[in-house]
JSON list of C-alpha atoms and ligand atoms in Angstrom, two decimals:
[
{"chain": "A", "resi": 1, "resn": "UNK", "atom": "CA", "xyz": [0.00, 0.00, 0.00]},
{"chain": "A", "resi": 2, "resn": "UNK", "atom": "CA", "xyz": [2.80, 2.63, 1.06]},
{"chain": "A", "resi": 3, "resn": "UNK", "atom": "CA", "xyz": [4.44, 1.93, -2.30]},
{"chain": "A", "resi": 4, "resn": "UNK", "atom": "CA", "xyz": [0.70, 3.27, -4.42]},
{"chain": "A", "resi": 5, "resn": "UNK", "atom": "CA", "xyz": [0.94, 6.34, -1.92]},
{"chain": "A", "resi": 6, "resn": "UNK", "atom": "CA", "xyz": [4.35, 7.56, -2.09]},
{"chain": "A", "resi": 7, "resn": "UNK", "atom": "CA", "xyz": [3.56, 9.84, -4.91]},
{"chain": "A", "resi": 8, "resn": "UNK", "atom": "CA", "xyz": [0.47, 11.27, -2.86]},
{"chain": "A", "resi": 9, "resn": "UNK", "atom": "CA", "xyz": [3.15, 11.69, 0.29]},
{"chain": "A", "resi": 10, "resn": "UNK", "atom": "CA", "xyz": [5.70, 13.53, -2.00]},
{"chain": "A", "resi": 11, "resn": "UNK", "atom": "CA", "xyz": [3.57, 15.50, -3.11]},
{"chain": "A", "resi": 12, "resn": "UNK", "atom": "CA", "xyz": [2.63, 16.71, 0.64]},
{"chain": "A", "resi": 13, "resn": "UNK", "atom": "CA", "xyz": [3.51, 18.61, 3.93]},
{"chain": "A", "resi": 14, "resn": "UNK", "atom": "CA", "xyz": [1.76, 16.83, 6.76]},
{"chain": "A", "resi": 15, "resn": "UNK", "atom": "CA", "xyz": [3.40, 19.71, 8.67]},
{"chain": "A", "resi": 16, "resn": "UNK", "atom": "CA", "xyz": [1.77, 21.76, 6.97]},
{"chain": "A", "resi": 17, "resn": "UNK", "atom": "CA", "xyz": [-1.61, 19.95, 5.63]},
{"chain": "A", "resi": 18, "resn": "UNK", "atom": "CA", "xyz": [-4.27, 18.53, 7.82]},
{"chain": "A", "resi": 19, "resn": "UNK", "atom": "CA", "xyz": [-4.55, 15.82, 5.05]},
{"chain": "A", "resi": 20, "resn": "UNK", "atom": "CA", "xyz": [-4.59, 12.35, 6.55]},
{"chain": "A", "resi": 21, "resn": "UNK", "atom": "CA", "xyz": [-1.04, 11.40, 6.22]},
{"chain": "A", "resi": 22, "resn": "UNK", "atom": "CA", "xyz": [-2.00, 7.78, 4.63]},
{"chain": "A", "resi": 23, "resn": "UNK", "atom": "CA", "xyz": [-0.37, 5.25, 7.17]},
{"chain": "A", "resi": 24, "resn": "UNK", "atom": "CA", "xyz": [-2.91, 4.21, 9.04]},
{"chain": "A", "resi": 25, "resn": "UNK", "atom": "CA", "xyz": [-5.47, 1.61, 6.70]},
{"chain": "A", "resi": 26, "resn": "UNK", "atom": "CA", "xyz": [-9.07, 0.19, 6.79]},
{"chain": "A", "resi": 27, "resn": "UNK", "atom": "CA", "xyz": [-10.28, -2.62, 5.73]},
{"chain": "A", "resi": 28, "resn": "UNK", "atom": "CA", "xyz": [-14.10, -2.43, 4.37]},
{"chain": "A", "resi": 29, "resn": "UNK", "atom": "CA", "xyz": [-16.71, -5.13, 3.64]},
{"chain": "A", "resi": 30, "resn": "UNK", "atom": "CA", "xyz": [-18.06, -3.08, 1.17]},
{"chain": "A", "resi": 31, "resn": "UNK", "atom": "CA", "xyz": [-15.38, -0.67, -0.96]},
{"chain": "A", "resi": 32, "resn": "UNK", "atom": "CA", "xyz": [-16.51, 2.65, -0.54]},
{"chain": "A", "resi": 33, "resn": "UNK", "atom": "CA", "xyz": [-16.97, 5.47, -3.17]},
{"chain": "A", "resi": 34, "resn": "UNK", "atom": "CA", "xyz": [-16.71, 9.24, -2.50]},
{"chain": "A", "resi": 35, "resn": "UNK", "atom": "CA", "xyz": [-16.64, 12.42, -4.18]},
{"chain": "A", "resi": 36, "resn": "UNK", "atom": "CA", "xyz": [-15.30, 15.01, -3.17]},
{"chain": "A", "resi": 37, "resn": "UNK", "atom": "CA", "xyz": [-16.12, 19.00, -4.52]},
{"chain": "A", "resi": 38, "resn": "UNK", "atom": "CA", "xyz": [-12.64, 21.02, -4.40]},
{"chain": "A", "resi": 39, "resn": "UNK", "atom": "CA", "xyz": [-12.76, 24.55, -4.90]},
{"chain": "A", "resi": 40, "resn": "UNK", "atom": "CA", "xyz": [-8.64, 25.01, -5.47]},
{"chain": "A", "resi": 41, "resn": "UNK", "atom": "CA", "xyz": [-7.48, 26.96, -8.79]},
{"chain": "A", "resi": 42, "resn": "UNK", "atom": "CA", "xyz": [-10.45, 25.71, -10.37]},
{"chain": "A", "resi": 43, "resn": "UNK", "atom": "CA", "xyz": [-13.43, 23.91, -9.07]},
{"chain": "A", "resi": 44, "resn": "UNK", "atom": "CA", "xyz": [-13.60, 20.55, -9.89]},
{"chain": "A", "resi": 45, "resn": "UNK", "atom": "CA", "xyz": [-14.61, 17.26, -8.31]},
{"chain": "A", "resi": 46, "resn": "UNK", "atom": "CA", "xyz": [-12.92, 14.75, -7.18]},
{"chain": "A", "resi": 47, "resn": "UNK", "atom": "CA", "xyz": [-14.19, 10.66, -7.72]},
{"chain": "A", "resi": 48, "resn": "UNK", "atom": "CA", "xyz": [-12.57, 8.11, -5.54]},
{"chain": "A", "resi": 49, "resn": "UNK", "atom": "CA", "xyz": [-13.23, 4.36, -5.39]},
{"chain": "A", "resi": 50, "resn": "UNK", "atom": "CA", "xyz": [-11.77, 2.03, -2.68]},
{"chain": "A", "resi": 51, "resn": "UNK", "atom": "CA", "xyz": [-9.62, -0.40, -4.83]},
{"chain": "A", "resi": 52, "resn": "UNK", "atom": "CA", "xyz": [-7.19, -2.84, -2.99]},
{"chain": "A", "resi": 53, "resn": "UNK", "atom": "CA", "xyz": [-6.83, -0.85, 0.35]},
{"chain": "A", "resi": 54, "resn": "UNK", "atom": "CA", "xyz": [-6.26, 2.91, -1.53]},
{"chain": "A", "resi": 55, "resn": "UNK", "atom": "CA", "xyz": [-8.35, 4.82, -3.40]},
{"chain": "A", "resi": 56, "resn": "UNK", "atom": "CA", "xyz": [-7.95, 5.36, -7.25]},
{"chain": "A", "resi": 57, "resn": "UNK", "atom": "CA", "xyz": [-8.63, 9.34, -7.96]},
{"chain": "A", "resi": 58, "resn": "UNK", "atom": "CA", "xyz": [-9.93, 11.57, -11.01]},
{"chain": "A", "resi": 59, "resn": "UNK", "atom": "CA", "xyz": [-10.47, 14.60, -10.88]},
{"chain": "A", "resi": 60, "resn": "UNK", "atom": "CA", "xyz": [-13.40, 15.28, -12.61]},
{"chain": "A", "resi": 61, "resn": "UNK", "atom": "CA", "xyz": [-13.96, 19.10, -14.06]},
{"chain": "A", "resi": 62, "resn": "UNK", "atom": "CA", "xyz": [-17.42, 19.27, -14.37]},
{"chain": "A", "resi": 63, "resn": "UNK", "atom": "CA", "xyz": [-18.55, 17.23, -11.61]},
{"chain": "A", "resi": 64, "resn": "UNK", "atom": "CA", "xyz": [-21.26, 13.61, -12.40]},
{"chain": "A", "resi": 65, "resn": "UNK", "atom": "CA", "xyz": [-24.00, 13.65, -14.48]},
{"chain": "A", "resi": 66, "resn": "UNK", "atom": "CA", "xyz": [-26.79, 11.95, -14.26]},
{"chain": "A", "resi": 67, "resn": "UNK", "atom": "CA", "xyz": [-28.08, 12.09, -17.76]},
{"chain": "A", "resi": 68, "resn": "UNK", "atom": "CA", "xyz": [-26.25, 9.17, -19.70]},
{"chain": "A", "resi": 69, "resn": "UNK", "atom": "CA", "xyz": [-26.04, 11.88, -22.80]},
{"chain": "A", "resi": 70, "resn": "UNK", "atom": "CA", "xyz": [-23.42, 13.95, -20.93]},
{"chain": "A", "resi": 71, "resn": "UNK", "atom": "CA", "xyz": [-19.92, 12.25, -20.63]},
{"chain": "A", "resi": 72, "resn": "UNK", "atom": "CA", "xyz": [-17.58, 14.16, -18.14]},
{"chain": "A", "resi": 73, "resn": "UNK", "atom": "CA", "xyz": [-13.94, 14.29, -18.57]},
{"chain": "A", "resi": 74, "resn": "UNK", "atom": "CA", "xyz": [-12.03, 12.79, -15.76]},
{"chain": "A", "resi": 75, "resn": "UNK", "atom": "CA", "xyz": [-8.75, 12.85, -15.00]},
{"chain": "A", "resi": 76, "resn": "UNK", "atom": "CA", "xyz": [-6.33, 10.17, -13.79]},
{"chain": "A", "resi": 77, "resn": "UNK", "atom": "CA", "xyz": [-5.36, 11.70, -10.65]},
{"chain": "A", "resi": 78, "resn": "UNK", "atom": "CA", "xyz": [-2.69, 9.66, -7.47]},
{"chain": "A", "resi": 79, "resn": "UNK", "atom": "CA", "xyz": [-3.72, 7.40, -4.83]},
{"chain": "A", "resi": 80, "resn": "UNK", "atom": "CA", "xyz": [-4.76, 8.71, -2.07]},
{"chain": "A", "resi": 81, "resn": "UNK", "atom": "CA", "xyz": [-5.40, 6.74, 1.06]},
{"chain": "A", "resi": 82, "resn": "UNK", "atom": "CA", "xyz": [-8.51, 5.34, 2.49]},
{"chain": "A", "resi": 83, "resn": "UNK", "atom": "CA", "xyz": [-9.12, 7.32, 5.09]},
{"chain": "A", "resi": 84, "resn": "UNK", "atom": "CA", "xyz": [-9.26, 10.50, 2.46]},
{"chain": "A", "resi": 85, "resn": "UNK", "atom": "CA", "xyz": [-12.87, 9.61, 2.11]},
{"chain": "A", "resi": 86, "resn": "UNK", "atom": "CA", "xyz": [-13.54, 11.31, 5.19]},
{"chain": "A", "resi": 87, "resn": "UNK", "atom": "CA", "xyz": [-11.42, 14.72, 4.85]},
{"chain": "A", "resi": 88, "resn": "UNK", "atom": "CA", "xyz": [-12.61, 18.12, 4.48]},
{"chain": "A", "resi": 89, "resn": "UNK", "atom": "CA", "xyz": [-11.68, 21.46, 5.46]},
{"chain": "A", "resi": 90, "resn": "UNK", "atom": "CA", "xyz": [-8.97, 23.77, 3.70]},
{"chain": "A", "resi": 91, "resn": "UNK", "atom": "CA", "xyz": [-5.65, 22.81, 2.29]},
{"chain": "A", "resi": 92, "resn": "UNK", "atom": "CA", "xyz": [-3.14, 25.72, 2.83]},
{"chain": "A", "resi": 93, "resn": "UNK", "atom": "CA", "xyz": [-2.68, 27.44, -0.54]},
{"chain": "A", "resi": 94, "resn": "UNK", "atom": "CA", "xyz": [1.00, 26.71, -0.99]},
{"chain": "A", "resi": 95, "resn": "UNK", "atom": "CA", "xyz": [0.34, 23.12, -0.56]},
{"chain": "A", "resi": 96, "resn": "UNK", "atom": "CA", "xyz": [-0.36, 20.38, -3.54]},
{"chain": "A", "resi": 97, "resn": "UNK", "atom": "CA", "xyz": [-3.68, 20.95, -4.71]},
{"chain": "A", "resi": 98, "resn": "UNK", "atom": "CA", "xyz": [-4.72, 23.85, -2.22]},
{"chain": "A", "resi": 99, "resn": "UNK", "atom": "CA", "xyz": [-8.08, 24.90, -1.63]},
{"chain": "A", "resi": 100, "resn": "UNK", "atom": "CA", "xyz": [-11.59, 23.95, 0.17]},
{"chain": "A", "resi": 101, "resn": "UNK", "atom": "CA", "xyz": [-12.55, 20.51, 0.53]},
{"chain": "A", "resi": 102, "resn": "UNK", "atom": "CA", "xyz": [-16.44, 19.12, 1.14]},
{"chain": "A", "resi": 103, "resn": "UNK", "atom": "CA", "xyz": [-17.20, 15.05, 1.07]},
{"chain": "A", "resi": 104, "resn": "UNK", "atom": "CA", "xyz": [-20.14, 16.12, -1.19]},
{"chain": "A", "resi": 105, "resn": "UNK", "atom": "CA", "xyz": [-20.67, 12.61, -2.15]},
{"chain": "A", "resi": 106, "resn": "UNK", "atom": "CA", "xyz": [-20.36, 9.45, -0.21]},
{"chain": "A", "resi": 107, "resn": "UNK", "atom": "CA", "xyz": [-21.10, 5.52, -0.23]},
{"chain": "A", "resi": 108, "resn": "UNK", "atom": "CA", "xyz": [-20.12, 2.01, -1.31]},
{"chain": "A", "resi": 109, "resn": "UNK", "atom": "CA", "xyz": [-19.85, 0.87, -4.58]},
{"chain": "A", "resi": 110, "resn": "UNK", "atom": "CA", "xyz": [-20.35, -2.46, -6.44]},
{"chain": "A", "resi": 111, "resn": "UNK", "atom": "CA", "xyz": [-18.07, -3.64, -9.39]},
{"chain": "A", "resi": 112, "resn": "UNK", "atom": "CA", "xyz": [-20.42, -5.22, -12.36]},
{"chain": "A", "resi": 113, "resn": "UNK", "atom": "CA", "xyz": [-17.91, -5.33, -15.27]},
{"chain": "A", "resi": 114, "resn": "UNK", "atom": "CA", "xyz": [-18.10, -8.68, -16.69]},
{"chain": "A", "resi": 115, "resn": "UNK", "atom": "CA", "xyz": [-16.55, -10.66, -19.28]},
{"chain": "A", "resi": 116, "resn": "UNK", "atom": "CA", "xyz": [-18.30, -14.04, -20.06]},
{"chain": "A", "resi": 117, "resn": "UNK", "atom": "CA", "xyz": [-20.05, -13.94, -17.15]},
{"chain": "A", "resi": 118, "resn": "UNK", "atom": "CA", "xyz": [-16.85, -13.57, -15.01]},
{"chain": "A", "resi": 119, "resn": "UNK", "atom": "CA", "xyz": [-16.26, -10.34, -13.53]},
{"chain": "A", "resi": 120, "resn": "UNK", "atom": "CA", "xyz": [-13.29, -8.72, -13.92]},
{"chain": "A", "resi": 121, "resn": "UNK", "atom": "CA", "xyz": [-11.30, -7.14, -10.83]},
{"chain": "A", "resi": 122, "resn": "UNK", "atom": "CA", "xyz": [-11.46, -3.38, -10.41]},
{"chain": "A", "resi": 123, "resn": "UNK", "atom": "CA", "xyz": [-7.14, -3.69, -10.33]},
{"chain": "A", "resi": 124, "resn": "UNK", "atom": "CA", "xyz": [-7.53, -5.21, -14.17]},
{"chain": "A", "resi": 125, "resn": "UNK", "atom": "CA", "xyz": [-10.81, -2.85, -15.03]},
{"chain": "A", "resi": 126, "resn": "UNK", "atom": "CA", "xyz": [-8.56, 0.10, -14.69]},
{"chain": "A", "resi": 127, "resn": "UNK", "atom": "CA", "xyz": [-5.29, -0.85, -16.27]},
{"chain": "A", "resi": 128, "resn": "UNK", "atom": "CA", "xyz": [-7.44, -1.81, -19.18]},
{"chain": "A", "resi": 129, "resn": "UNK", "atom": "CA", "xyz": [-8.95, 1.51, -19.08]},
{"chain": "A", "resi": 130, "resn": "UNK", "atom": "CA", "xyz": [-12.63, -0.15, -18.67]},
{"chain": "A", "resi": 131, "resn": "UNK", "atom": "CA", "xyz": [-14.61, 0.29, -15.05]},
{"chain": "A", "resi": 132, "resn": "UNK", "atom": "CA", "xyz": [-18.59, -0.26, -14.50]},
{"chain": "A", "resi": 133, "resn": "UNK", "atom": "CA", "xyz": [-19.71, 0.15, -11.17]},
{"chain": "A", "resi": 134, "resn": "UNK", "atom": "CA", "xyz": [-23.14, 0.95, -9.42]},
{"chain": "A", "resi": 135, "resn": "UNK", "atom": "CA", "xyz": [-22.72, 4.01, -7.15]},
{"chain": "A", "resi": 136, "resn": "UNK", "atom": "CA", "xyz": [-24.88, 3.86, -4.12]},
{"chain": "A", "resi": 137, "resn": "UNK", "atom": "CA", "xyz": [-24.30, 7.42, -2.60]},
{"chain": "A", "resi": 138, "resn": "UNK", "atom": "CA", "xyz": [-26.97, 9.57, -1.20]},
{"chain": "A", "resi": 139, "resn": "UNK", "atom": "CA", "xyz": [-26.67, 11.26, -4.29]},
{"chain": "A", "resi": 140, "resn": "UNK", "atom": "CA", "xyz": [-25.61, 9.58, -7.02]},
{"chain": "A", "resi": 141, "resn": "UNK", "atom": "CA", "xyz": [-27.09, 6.29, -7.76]},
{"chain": "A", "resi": 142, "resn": "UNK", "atom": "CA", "xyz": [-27.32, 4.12, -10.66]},
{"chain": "A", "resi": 143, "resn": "UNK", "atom": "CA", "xyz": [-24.65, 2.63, -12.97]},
{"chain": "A", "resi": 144, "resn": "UNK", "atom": "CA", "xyz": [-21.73, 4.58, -13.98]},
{"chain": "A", "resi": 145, "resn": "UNK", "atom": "CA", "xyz": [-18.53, 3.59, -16.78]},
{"chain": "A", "resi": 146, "resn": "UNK", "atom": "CA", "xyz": [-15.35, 5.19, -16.73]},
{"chain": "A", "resi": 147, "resn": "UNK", "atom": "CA", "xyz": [-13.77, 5.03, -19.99]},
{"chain": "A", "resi": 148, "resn": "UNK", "atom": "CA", "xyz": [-10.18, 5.46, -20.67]},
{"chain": "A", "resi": 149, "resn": "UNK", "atom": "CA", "xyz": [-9.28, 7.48, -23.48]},
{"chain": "A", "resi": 150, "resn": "UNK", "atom": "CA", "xyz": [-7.14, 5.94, -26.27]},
{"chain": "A", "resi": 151, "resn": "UNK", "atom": "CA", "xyz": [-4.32, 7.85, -28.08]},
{"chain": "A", "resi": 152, "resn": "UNK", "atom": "CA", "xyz": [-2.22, 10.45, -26.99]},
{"chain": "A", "resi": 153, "resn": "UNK", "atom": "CA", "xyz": [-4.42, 11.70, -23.71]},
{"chain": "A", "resi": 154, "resn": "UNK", "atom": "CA", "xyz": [-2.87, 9.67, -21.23]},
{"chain": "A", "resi": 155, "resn": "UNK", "atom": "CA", "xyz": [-4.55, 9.74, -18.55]},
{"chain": "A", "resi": 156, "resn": "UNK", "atom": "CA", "xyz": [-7.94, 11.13, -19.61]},
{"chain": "A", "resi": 157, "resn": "UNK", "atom": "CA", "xyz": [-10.98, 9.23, -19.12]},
{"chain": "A", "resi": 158, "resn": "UNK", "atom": "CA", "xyz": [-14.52, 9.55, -19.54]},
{"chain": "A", "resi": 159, "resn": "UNK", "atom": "CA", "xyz": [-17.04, 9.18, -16.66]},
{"chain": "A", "resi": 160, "resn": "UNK", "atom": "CA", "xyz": [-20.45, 8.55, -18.02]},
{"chain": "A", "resi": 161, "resn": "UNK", "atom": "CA", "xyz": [-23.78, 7.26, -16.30]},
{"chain": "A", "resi": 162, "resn": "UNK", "atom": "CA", "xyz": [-25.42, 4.39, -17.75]},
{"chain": "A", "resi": 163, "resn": "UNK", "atom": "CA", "xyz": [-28.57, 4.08, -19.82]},
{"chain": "A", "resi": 164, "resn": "UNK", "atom": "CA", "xyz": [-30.42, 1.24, -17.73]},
{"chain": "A", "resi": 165, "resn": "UNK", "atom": "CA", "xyz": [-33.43, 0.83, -15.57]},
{"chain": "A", "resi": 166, "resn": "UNK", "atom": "CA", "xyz": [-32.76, 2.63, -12.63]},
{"chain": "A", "resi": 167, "resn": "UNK", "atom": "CA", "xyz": [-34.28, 5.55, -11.48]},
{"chain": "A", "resi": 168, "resn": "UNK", "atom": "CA", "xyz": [-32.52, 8.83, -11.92]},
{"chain": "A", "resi": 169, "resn": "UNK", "atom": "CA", "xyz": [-32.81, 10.98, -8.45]},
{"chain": "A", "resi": 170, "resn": "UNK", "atom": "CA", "xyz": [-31.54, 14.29, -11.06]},
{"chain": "A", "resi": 171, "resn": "UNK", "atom": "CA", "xyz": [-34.92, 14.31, -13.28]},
{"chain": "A", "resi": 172, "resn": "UNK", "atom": "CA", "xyz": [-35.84, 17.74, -12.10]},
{"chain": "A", "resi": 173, "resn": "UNK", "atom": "CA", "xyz": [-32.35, 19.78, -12.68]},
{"chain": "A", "resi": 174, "resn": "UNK", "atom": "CA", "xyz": [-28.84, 19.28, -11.61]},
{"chain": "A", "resi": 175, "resn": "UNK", "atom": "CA", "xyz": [-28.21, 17.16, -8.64]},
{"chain": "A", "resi": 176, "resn": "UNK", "atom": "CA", "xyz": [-24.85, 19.39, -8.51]},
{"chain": "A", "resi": 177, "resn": "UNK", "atom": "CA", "xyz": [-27.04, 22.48, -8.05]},
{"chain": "A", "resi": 178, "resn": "UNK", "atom": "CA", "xyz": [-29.68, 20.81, -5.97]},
{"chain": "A", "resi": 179, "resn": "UNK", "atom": "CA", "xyz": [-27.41, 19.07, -3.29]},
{"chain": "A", "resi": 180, "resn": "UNK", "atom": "CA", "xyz": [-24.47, 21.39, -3.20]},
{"chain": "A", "resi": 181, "resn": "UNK", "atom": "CA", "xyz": [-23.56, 20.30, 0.46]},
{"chain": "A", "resi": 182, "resn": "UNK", "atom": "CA", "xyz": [-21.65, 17.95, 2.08]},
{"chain": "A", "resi": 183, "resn": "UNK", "atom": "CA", "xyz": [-23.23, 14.93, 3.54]},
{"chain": "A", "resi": 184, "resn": "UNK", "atom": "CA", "xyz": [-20.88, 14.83, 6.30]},
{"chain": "A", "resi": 185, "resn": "UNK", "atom": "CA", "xyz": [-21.36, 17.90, 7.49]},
{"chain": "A", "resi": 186, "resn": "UNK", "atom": "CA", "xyz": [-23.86, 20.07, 5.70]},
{"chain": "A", "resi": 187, "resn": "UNK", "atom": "CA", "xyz": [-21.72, 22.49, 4.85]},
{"chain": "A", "resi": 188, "resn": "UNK", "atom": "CA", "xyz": [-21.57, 23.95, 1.16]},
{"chain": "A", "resi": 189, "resn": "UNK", "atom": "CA", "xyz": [-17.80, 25.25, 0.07]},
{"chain": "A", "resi": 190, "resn": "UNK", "atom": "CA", "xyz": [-19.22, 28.98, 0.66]},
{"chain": "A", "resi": 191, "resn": "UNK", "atom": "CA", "xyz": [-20.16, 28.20, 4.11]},
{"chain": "A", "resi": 192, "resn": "UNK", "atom": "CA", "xyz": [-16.44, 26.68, 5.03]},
{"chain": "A", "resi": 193, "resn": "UNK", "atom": "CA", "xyz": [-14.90, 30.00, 3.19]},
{"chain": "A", "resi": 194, "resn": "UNK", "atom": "CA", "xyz": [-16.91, 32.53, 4.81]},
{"chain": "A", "resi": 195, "resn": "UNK", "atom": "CA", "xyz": [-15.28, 31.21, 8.07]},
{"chain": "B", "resi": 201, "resn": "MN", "atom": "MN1", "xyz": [-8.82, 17.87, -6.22]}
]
């Protein structure tokens, strides 16, 4: 595990950062999922799913969509430990990645990406640039690919929800407008800044 994190520790001041330093792990029944909305240079959000004891990261411009139409760029971001699921508050500004963090998303996830009726693991879904998951958050639900781009965009993917039979909770607008707090906390970005 330390060897997946060392490029999230170099890039970090724990001196500095109330980041979770990454050497304490957690094992979970279920993997967990989280998003997190980051207000640093630019807003963006970050996705995270639990995948052999870290969590694989993209940073994800425009946030999720729920409408299978609109594929959001995502971007092939470090590791970052487990128990990053839980932070928010503010990064210092000359840190990596400063800025305002909320949990604004948060839950377990379930890998369906099959092949012949074997599923494949999430470790071999992602190096072959192919993940399908159901998201059980509070807010986003439903079944969501993440698509890696071929060609020369390393590291760009696509995040896209699923056309399938379960019910979208965004019919009425965008569940990014609608639910802009965090469900750990309630807060919303603005309410953290005004601080
Ligand atoms: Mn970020």
């Amino acid at each position: 595990m330390s060897e997946n994190l060392a490029e999230y520790k170099k890039k970090r001041d724990f001196n500095k950062t109330s980041e979770p330093s990454g050497n304490r792990t957690e094992e979970h029944k279920y993997p967990v999922f989280v998003i997190q909305k980051h207000n640093a240079r630019n807003l963006h959000y970050d996705l995270r799913l639990e995948v052999d004891g870290v969590l694989k990261s993209w940073a994800v411009p425009k946030g999720p969509s729920m409408d299978p139409s609109k594929k959001r760029l995502a971007i092939e971001t470090e590791d970052h430990p487990i128990e990053y699921a839980n932070f928010e508050g503010v990064i210092p500004e000359d840190e990596y990645g400063g800025g305002t963090v909320i949990v604004w998303d948060k839950g377990t996830y379930e890998n369906i990406n099959e092949k012949d009726d074997k599923l494949i693991s999430m470790k071999d879904s992602i190096k072959k640039g192919h993940v399908k998951v159901i998201l059980s958050g509070e807010k986003v639900q439903g079944k969501f690919a993440l698509i890696k781009s071929s060609g020369r965009n390393k590291g760009q993917w696509l995040l896209l929800k699923m056309k399938g039979e379960d019910i979208s909770t965004d019919h009425n607008g965008d569940i990014l407008d609608i639910r802009p707090e965090s469900v750990l906390s309630g807060k919303t970005i603005e309410d953290i800044e005004k601080i």
